[in-house]
Short mmCIF file of N, CA and C in Angstrom, two decimals:
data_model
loop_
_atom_site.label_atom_id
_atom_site.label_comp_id
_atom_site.label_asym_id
_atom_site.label_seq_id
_atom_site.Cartn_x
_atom_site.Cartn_y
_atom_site.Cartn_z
N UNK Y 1 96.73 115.62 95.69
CA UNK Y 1 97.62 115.40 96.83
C UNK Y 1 99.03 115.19 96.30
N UNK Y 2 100.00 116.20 96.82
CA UNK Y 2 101.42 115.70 96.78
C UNK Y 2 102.14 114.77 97.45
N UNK Y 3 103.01 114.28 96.61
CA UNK Y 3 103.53 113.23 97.29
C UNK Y 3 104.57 113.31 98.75
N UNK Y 4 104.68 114.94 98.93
CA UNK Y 4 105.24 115.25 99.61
C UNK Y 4 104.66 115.33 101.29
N UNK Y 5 103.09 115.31 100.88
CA UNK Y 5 101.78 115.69 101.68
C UNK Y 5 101.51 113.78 102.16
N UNK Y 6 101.75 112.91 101.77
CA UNK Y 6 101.31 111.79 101.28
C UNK Y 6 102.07 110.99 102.83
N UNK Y 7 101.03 110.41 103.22
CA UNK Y 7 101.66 109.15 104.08
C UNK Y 7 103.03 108.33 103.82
N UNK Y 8 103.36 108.08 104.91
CA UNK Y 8 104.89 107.18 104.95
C UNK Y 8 105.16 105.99 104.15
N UNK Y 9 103.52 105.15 103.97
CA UNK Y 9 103.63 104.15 103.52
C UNK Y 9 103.08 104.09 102.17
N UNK Y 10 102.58 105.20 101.58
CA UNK Y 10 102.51 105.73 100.34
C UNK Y 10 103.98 105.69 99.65
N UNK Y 11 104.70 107.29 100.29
CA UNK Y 11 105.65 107.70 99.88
C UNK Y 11 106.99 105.89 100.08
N UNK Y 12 106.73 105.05 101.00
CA UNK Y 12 107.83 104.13 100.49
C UNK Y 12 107.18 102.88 99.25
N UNK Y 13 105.72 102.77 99.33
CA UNK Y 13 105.08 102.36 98.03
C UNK Y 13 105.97 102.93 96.75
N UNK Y 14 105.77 103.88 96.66
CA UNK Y 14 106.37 104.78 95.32
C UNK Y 14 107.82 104.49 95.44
N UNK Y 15 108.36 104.36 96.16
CA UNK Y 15 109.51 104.32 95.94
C UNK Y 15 109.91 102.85 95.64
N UNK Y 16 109.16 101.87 96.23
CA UNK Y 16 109.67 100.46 95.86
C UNK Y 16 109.16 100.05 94.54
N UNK Y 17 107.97 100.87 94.17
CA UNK Y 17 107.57 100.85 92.28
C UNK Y 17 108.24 101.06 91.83
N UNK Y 18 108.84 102.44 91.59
CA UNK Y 18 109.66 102.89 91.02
C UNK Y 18 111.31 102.10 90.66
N UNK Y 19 111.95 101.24 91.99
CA UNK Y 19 112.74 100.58 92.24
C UNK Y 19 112.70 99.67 91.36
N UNK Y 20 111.52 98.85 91.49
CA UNK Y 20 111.64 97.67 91.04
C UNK Y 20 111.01 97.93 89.15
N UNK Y 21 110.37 98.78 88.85
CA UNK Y 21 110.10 98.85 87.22
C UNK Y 21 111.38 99.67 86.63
N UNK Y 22 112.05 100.38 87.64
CA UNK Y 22 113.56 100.63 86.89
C UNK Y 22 114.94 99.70 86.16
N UNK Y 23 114.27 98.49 87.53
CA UNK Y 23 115.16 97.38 87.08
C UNK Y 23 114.35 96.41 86.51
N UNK Y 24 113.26 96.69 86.04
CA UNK Y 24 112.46 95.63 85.53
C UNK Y 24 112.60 94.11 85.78
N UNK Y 25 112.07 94.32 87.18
CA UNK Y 25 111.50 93.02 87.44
C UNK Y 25 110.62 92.23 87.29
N UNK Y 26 110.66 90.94 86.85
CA UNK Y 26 109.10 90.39 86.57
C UNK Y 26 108.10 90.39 87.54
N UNK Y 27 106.93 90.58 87.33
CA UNK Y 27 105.98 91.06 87.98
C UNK Y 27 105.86 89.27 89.28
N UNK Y 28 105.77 88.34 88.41
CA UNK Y 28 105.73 87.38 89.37
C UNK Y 28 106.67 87.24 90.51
N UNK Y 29 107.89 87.91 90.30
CA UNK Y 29 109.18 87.72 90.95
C UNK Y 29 109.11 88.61 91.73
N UNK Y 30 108.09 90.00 91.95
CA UNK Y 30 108.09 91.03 92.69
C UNK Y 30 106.88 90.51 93.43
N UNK Y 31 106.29 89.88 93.07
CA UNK Y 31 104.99 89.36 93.89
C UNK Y 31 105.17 88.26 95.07
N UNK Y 32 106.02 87.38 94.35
CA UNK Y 32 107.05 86.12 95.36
C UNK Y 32 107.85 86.75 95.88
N UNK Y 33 108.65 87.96 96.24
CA UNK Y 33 109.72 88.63 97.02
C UNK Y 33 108.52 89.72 97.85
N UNK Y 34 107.87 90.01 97.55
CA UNK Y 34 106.69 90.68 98.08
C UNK Y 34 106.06 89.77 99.52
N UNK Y 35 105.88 88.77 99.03
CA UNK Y 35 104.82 87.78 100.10
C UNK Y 35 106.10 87.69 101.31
N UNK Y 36 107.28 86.73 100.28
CA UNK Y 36 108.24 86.99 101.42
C UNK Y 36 108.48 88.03 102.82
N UNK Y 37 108.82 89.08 102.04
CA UNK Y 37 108.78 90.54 102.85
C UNK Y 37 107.67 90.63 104.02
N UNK Y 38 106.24 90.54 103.40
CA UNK Y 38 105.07 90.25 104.19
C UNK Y 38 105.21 89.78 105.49
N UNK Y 39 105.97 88.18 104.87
CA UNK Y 39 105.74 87.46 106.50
C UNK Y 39 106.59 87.10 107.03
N UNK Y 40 108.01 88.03 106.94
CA UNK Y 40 109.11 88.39 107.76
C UNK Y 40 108.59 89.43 108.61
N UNK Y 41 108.07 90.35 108.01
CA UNK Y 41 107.69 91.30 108.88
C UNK Y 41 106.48 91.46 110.26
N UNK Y 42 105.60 90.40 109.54
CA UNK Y 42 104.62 89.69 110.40
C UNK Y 42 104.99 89.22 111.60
N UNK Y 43 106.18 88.22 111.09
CA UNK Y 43 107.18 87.48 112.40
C UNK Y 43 107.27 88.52 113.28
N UNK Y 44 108.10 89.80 112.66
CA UNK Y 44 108.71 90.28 113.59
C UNK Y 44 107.91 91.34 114.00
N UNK Y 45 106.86 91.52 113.87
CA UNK Y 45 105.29 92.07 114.63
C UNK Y 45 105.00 91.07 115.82
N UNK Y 46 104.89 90.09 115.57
CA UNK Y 46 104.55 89.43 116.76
C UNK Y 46 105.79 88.53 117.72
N UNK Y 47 106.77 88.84 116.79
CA UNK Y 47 107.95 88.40 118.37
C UNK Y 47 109.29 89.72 117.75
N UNK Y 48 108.59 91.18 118.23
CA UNK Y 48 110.32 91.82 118.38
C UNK Y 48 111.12 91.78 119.35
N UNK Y 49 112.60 91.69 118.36
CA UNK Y 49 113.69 91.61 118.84
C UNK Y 49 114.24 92.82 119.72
N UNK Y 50 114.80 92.55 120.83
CA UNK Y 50 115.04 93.33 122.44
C UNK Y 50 115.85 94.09 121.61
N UNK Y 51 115.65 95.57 121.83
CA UNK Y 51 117.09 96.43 121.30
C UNK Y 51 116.76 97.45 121.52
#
């Protein structure tokens, strides 16, 4: 399978790997900015903002 062929949330997977081992981030520090991300997004799954 190409990545071109590849789901949305594949193709932005790869891209935030790529992101973050370019700038070599520590793996714990991508894991704690990770969870973060998680449950901002969670929030805003269950209360979006009118727009």
């Amino acid at each position: 399978m190409s990545l071109e062929s590849a789901s949305d949330e594949i193709k932005l997977a790869v891209d935030l790997i790529m992101l973050l081992e370019q700038n070599e981030i520590p793996p714990e520090t991508v894991l704690a900015a990770l969870e973060i991300v998680r449950r901002d997004f969670e929030k805003k799954q269950q209360f979006p903002t009118p727009g």
